[in-house]
Amino acid sequence: MTAHSRFAIGETDFELDGAPHRILAGALHYFRVHPELWADRIRKARLMGLNAIETYVPWNAHEPRRGEWDASGGLDLGRFLDLVAAEGMHAIVRPGPYICAEWDNGGLPAWLLREPGVGVRRSEPRYLEAVSGYLRRVYDIVAPRQIDAGGPVIVVQIENEYGAYGSDKDYLRHLVDITREAGITVPLTTIDQPTPQMLADGSLPGLHLTGSFGSRATERLETLREFQPTGPLMCMEFWCGWFDDWGTHHHTTDASASAAELDALLAAGGSVNVYMFHGGTNFGLTNGANDKGRYAAITTSYDYDAPLDEAGHPTEKYFAFREVIAKYAPVPDEVPEPARPAPERVAPLSVGPALLELAPRLGDETRHDRLPTFDEIGHDRGIALFATRLNRGGPGLLEVCEQVRDRAWVLLDGTPVGVLARDAHERAIMLPETRGELVILVEDQGRVNYGPRIGEAKGLIGGLCLDGVELTDWSVRPVDLDLVPGLASRAPSEGLPSGPTLAHGTVELDEPADCFIDTLGWGKGLVWVNGFLLGRYWRRGPQRTLIVPAPITRAGANEVVLLEFETLTDPVVRLVPGPMLGHTEI
């Protein structure tokens, strides 16, 4: 796009250069898709009949440490928006600062919330200062790409479902002021579930309200209209699927039922953003979690049962939505190619060395009298080792004083004793012996992304007690996971190591290709391919396969590395023809 246009909110419609315009958008998070695949996914959105791409912006990915801004590679928002423009489509940008999105900490950086008393999503000076700096960085990218500057961006959202969290109008006004001062001239919107209370709490005069829902579209639009008598109706998140968490089932929605809801929404004159058009993947350790009484970590796959599946292939829902959209807008004749089977391979894994053997090479050790949290040692994400010596003798009750966040493997002199798991409300274990080196491997399984538990600390909260007496004199080693792949090819252990261990193997491919790794014979852990951390696997399911995007692979040898926390029952790498995301009922 090069011609300068004007996008505005009229009495009844969105207006593009003065003419009524319906937004037909699809959610596509650049940070959940390999950057070499962005253009392909954007094109397939246009082929479904969409005219816009919507994306969140994850603050914690762009600024992982205070003051260190990264908008390169897979975080190059500018390039992503330019690709949207190159496809002749518009863009909607939702920078939060809170995004939810089943993303770690809802997108808020862990460092932001370490300082006692710092505000979360409210008018607290330290919080506002950090948020202002973040938004200015984002708007440096977005402002020159607005439609009135010849770019694709037509809408920017203020906060995200704020009415479900708070009602601090001064906070919302501050976000609007920063946005306008940074040169954002396009319409500003809010989003909330269409209930009168949430719409009232999450809005401000001058902001256009949109809704989030996946069913009863006509009813929800009526509620939105009652609260906002003029202007276009829009569902900014039309939930056409749902996310998965470990230990439940793979969520799917009936394609024809979703299409019928979309039809009702469009028949009522509404604009739409399909959430998600293409979900993608929570690569690395980026998944979030929920805790409304039971902690539930989100899976690595963010397939979402979306019209375009995790591998970028059209589904039944894609064609059902395309057929509905064709009733209201022109749809291209071209359709995407169907999925083809991925390569099948089996390669052995060499198991070892044990993680504890490598510990001195995986991070610096510090000494602490009392057990610190992850956050107190500046460790935002991943795993850490906590060790102390026991000198008493005999059995004893080991207890976490407050809560395990989120999973802890207990080892005595290198031998596994048991597991303490937050999702099972476990925080105590009987030690058969209280003499020797006690090591606790703690995994942060994802920070809560919704509700009042956003920003909570990770680790063994409140310290550890042995028979009611607090244990002191700890050595603490945060593990630098970036170092793991380079150490996995060391000489393997003789026999199967006890406890957390590394494993590595090589898979030969004829050419780069999307692949699917079957993790059924593995326990719980992390997997890298050619040095790229795909994410977490867990026998618990529902997710059984991990996707390996083609740009990560290469012709010839492809190196696979595992960090297995529990037990490998089948030490092989098994590539299968397609995804297996699990059972759909419980």
Coordinates of N, CA, C and O in Angstrom, one line a residue, residues 60 254 295:
N60 N 6.9 -8.7 26.9 CA 8.0 -9.4 27.5 C 8.9 -10.1 26.5 O 10.1 -10.4 26.8
D254 N -17.3 -27.3 16.3 CA -17.8 -27.8 15.1 C -17.7 -26.7 14.0 O -18.1 -25.6 14.2
Y295 N -4.1 -24.9 38.9 CA -3.1 -24.4 37.9 C -3.1 -25.2 36.7 O -3.1 -26.5 36.7

